[in-house]
PDB file of C-alpha atoms in Angstrom:
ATOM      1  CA  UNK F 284       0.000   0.000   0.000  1.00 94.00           C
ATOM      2  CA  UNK F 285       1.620   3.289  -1.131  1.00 95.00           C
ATOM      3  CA  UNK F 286       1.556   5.644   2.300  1.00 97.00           C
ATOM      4  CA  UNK F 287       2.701   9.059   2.426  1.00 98.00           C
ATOM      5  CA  UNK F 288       3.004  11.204   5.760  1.00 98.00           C
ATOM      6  CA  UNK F 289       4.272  14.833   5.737  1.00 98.00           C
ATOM      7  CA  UNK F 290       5.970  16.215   9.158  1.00 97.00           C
ATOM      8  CA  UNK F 291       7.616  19.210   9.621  1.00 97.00           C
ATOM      9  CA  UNK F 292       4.757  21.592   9.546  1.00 97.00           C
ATOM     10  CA  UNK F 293       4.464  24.747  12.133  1.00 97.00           C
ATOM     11  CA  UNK F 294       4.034  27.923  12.793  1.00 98.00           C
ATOM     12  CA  UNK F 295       6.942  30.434  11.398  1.00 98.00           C
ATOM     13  CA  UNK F 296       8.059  34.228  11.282  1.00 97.00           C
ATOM     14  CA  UNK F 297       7.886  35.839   7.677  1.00 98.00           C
ATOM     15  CA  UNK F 298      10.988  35.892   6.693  1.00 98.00           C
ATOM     16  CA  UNK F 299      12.130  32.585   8.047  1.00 98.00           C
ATOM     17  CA  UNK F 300      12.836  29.007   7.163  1.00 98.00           C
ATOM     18  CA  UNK F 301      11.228  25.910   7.514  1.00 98.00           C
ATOM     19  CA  UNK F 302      11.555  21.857   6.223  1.00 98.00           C
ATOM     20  CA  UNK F 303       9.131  19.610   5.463  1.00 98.00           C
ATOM     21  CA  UNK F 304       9.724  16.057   5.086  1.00 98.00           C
ATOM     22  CA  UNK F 305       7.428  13.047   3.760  1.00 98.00           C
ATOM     23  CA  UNK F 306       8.254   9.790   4.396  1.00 98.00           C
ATOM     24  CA  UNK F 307       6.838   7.245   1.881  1.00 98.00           C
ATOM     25  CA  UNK F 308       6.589   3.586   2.092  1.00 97.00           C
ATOM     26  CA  UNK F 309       4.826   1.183  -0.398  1.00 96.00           C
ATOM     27  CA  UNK F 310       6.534   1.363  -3.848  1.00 95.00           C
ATOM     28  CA  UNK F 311      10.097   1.824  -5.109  1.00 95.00           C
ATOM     29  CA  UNK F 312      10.679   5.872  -4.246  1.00 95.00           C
ATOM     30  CA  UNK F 313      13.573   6.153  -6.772  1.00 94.00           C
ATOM     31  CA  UNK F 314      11.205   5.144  -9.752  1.00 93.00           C
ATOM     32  CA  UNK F 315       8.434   7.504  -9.254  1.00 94.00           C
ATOM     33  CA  UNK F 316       8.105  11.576  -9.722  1.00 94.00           C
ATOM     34  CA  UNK F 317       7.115  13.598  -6.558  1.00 95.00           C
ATOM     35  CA  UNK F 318       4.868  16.593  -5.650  1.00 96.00           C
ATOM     36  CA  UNK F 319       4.564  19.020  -3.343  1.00 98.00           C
ATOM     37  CA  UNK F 320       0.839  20.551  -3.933  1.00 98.00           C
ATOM     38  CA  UNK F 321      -0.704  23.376  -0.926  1.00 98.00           C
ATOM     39  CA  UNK F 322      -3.932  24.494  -0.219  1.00 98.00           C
ATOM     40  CA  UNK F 323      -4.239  27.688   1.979  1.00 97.00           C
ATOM     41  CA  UNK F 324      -7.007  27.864   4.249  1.00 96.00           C
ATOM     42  CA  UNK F 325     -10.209  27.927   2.523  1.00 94.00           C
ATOM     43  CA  UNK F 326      -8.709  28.208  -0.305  1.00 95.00           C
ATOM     44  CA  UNK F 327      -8.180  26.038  -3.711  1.00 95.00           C
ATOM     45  CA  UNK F 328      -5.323  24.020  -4.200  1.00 96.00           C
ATOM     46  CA  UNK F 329      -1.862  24.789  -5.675  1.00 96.00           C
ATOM     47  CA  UNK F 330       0.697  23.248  -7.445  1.00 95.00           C
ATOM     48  CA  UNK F 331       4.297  23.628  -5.419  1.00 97.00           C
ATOM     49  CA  UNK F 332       7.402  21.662  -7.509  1.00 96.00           C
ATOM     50  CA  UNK F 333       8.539  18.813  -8.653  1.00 95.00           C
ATOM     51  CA  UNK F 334      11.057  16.084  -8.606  1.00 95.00           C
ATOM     52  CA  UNK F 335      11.276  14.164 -11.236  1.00 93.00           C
ATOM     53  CA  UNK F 336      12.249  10.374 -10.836  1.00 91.00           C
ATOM     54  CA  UNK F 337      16.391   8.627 -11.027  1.00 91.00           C
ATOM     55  CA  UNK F 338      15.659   7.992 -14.586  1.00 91.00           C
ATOM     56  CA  UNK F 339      15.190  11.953 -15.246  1.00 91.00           C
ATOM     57  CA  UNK F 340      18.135  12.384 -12.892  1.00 93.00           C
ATOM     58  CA  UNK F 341      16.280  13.582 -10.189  1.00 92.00           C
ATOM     59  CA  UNK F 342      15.712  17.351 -11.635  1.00 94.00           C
ATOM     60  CA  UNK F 343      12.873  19.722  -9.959  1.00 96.00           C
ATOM     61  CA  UNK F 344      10.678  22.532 -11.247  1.00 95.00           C
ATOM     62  CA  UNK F 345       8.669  25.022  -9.370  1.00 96.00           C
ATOM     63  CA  UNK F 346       5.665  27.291  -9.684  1.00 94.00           C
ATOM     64  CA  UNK F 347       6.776  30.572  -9.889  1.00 93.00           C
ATOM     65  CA  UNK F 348       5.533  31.943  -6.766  1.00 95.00           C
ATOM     66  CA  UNK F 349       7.961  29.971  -5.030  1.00 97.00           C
ATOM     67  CA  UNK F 350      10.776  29.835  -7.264  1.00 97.00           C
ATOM     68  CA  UNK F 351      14.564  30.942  -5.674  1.00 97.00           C
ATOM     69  CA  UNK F 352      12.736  29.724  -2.174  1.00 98.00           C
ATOM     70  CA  UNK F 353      11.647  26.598  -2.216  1.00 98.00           C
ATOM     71  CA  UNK F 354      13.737  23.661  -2.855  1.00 98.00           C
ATOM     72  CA  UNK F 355      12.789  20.074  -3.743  1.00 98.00           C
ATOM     73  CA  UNK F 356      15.187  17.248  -2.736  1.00 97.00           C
ATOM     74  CA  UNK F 357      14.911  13.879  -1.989  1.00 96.00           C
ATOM     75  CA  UNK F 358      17.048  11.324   0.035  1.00 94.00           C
ATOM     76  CA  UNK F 359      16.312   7.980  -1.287  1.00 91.00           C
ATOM     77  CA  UNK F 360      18.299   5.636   1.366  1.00 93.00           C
ATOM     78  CA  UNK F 361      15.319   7.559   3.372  1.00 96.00           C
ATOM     79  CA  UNK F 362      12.786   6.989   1.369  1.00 96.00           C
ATOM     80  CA  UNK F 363      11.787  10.717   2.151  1.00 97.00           C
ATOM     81  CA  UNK F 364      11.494  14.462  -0.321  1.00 98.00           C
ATOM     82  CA  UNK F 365      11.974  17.121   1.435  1.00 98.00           C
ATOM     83  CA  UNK F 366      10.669  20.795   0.454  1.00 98.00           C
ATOM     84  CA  UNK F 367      12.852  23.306   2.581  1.00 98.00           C
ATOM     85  CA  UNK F 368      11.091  26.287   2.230  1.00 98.00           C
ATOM     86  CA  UNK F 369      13.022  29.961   2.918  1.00 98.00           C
ATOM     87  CA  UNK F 370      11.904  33.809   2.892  1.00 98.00           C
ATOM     88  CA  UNK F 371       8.489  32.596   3.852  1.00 98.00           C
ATOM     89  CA  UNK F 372       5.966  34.735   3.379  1.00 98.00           C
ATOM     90  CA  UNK F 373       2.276  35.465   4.686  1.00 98.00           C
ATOM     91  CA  UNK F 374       0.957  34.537   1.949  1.00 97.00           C
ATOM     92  CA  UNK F 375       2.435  30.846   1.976  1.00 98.00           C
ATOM     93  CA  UNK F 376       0.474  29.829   4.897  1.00 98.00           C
ATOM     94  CA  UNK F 377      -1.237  26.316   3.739  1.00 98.00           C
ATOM     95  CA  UNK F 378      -1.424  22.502   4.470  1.00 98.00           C
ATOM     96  CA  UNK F 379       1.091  21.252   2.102  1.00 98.00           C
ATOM     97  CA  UNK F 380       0.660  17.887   0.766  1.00 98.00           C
ATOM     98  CA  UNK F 381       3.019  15.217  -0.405  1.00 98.00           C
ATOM     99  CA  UNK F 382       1.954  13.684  -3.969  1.00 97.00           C
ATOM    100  CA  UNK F 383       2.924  11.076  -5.944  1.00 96.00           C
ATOM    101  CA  UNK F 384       2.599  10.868  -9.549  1.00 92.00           C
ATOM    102  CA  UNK F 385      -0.350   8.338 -10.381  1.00 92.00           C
ATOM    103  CA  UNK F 386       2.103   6.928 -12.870  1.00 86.00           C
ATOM    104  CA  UNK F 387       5.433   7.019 -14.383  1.00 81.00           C
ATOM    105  CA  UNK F 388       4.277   9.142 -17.114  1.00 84.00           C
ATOM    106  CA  UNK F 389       3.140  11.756 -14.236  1.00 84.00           C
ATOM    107  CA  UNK F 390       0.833  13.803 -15.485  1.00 89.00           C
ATOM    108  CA  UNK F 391      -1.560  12.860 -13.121  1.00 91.00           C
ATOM    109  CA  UNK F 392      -1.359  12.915  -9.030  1.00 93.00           C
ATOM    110  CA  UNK F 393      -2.332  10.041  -7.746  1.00 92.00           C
ATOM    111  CA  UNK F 394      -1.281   9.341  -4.130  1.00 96.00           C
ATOM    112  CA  UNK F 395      -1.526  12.378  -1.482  1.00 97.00           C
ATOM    113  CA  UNK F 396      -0.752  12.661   2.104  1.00 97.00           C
ATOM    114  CA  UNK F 397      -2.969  14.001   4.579  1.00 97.00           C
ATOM    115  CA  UNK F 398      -0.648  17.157   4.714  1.00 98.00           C
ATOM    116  CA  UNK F 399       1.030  19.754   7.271  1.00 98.00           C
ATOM    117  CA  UNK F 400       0.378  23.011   8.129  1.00 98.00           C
ATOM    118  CA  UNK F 401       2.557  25.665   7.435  1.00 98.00           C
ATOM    119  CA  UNK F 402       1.471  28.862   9.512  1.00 98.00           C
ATOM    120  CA  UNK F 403       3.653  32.256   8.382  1.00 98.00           C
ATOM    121  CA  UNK F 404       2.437  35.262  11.021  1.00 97.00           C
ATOM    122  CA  UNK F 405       4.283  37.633  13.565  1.00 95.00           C
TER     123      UNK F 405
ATOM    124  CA  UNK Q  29      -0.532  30.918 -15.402  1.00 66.00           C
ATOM    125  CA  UNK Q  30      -3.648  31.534 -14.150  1.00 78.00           C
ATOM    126  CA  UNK Q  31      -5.834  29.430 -12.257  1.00 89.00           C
ATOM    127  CA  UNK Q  32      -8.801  27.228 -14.951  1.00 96.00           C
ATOM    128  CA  UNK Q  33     -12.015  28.311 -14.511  1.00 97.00           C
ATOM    129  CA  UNK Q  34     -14.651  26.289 -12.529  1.00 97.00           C
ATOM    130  CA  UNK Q  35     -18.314  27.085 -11.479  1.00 97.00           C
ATOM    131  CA  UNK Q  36     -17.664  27.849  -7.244  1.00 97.00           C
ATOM    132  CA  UNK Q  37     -20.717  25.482  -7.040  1.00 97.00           C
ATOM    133  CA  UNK Q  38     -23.298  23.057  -8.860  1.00 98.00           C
ATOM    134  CA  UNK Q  39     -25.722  21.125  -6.959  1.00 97.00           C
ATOM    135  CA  UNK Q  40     -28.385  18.205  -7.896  1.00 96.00           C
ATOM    136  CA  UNK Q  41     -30.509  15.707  -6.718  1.00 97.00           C
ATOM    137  CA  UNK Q  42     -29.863  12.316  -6.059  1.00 97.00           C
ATOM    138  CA  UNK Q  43     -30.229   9.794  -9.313  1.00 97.00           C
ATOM    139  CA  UNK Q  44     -29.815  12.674 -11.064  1.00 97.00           C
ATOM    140  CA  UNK Q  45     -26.861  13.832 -13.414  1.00 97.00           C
ATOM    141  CA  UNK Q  46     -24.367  16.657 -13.560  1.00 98.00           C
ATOM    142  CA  UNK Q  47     -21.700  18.097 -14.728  1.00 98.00           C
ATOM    143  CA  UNK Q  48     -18.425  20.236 -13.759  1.00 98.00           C
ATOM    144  CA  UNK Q  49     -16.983  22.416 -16.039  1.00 98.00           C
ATOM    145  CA  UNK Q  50     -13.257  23.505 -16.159  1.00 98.00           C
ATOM    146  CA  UNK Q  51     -12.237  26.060 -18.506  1.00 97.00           C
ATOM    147  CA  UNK Q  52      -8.496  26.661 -19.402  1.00 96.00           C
ATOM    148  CA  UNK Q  53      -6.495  27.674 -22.451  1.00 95.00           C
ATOM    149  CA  UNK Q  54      -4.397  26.593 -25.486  1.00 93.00           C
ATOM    150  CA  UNK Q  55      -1.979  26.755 -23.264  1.00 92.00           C
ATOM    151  CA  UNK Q  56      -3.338  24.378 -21.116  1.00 94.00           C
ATOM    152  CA  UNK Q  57      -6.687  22.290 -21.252  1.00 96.00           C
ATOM    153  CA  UNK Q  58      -6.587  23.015 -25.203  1.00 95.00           C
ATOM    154  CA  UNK Q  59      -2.553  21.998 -25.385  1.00 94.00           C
ATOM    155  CA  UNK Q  60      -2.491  18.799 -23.835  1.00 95.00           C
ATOM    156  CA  UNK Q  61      -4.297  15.640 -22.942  1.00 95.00           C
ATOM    157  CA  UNK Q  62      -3.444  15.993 -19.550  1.00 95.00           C
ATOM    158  CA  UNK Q  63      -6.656  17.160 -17.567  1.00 97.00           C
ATOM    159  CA  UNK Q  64      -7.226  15.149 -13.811  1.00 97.00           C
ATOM    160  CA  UNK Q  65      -9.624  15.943 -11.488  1.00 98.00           C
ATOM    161  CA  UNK Q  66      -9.826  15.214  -8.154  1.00 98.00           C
ATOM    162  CA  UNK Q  67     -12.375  15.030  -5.234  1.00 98.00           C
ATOM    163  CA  UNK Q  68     -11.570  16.221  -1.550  1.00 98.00           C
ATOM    164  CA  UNK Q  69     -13.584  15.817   1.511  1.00 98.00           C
ATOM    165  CA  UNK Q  70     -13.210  18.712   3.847  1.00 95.00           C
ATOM    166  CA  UNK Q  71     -10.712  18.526   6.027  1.00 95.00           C
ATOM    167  CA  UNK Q  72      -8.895  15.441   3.817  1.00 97.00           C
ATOM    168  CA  UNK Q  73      -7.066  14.661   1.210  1.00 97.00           C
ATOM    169  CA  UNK Q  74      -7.435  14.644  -2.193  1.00 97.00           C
ATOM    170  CA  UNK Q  75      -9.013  11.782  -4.410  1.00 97.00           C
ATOM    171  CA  UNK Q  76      -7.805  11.410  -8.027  1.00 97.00           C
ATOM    172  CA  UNK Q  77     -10.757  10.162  -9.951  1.00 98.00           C
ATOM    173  CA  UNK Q  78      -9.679  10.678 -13.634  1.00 97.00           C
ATOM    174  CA  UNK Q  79      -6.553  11.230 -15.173  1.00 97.00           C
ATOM    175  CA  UNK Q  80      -5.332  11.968 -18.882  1.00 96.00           C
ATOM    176  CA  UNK Q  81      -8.861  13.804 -19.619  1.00 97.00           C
ATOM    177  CA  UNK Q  82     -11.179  10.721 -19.205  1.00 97.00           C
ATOM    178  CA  UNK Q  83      -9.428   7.397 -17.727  1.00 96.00           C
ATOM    179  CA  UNK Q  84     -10.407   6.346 -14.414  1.00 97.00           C
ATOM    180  CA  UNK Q  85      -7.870   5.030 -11.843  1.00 95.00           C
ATOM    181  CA  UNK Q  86      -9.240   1.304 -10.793  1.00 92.00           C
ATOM    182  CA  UNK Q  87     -11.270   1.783  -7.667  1.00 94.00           C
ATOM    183  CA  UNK Q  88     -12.876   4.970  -8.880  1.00 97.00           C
ATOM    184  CA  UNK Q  89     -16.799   4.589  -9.999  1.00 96.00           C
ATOM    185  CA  UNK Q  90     -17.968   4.231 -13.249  1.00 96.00           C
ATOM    186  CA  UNK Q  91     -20.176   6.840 -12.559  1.00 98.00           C
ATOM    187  CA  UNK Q  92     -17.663   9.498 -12.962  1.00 98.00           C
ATOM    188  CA  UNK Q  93     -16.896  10.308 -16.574  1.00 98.00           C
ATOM    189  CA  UNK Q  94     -14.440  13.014 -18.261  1.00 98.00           C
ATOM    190  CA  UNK Q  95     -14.292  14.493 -21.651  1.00 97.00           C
ATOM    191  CA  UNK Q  96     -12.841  17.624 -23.502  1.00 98.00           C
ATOM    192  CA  UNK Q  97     -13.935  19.827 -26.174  1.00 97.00           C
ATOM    193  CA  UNK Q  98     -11.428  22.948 -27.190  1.00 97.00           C
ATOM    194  CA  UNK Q  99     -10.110  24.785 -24.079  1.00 97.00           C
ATOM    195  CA  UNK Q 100     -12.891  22.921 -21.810  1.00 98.00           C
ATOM    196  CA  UNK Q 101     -12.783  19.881 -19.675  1.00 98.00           C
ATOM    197  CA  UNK Q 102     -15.740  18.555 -17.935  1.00 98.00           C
ATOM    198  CA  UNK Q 103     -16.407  16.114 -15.323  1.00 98.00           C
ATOM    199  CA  UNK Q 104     -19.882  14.068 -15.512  1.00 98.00           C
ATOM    200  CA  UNK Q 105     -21.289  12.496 -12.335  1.00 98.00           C
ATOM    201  CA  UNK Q 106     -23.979  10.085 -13.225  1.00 97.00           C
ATOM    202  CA  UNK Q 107     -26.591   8.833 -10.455  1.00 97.00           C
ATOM    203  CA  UNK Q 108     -25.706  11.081  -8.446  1.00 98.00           C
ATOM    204  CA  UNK Q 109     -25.396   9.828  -4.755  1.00 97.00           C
ATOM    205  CA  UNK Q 110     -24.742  11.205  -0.998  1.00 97.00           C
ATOM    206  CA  UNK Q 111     -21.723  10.579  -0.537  1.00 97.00           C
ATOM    207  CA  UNK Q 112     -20.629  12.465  -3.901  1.00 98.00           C
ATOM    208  CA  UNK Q 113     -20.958  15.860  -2.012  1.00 98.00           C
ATOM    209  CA  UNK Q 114     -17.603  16.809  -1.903  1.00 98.00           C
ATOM    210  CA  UNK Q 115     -15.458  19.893  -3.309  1.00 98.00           C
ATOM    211  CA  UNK Q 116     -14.220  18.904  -7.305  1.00 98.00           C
ATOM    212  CA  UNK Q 117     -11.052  20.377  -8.509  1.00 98.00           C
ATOM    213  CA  UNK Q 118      -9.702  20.252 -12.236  1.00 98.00           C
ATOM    214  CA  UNK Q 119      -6.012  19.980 -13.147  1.00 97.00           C
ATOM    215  CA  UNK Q 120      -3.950  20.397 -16.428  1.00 96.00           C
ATOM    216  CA  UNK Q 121      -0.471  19.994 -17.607  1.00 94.00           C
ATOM    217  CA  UNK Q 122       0.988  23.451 -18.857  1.00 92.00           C
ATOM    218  CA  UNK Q 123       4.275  22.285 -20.395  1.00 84.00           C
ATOM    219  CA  UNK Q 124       7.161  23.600 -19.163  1.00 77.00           C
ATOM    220  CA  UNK Q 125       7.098  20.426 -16.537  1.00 81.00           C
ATOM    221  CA  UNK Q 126       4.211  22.490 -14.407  1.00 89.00           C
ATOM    222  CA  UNK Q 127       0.604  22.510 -13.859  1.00 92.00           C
ATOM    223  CA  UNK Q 128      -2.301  24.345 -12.970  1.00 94.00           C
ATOM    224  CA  UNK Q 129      -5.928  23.795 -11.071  1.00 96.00           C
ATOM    225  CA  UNK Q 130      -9.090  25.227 -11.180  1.00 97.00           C
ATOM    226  CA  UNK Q 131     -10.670  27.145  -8.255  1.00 96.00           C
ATOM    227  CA  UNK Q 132     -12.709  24.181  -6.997  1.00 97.00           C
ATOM    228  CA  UNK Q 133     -16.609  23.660  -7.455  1.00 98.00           C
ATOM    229  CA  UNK Q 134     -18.597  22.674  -4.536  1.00 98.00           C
ATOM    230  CA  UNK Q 135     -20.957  19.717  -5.213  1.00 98.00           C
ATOM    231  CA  UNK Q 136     -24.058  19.842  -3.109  1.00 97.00           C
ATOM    232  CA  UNK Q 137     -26.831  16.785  -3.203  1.00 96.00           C
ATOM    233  CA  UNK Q 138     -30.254  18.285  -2.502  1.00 93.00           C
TER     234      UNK Q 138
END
């Protein structure tokens, strides 16, 4: 059964730093692409970054409101991605979930986590 | 890239048929063949129920159903039931290895 649970979540300055990890158990992590996707409260959801899987050498993209602050990596001995997530602002207070790709052409998002909470206030 | 359009909320009675519309671009829902949508309970998770416009992932009912025409994708939920209230949220590939979703539509079952 493919399980993914996000940690890491809390409540942070603007301006500061914080990492989320997501362990993952259930299939082979190195094969598969991975997602970060957030929701703010009430809000819709919204796409974060990827990392792609070891055949695509690992390589991440990211939306463009976090771009140059949020970084994507992945330890596979670990089985765990990590998003560390700097110069937060306001405005990036959300759960943020931990997808996996529904399959290795991943286009789709197919497994979630049930998420952390990221809180950015004074 | 801006967010696809979807109705903030569609409601029906049970038996009955509707259907969720998601409007993009050419950039987007008109580029690719890459439209998912997903269902989410509040407070949970979300559920993929089809992927690549119209397929469904095994476990998901045959009641849901996807298509596309032009810049539009729509998700069709047939006999409608209870436990279908839930919010609905489209996604589609962009290219440039990102994606976008729509705003969410809130299914209600009279």
């Amino acid at each position: 059964e493919v399980q993914l649970v996000e940690s890491g979540g809390g409540l942070v300055q603007p301006g500061g730093s914080l990492r989320l990890s997501c362990a993952v158990s259930g299939f082979t992590f190195s094969d598969h692409y991975m997602d970060w996707v957030r929701q703010a409260p009430g809000k819709g959801l919204e796409w974060v970054g990827r990392s792609r899987n070891k055949g695509n050498s690992f390589t991440t993209e990211y939306a463009a409101s976090v771009k140059g602050r949020f970084t994507i990596s992945r330890d596979d001995s670990k089985n765990s991605l990590y998003l560390q997530m700097n110069s937060l602002k306001t405005e990036d207070t959300a759960v943020y979930f931990c997808v996996r790709a529904y399959d290795n052409s991943g286009y789709s998002l197919g497994y979630w986590g049930q998420g952390t909470l990221v809180t950015v206030s004074s | 890239q801006s967010a696809l359009t979807q109705p903030a909320s569609v409601s029906g009675s049970p038996g009955q048929s509707i259907t969720i519309s998601c409007t993009g671009t050419s950039s987007d829902v008109g580029g690719y063949k890459y439209v998912s949508w997903y269902q989410q309970y509040p407070g949970k998770a979300p559920k993929l129920m089809i992927y690549d416009v119209s397929k469904r992932p095994s476990g998901v009912s045959n009641r849901f159903s996807g298509s596309k025409s032009g810049n539009t994708a729509s998700l069709t939920i047939s006999g409608l039931q209870a436990e279908d209230e839930a919010d609905y949220y489209c996604s589609s590939y962009t290219g440039s290895s990102t994606w976008v979703f729509g705003g969410g539509t809130k299914l209600t079952v009279l």
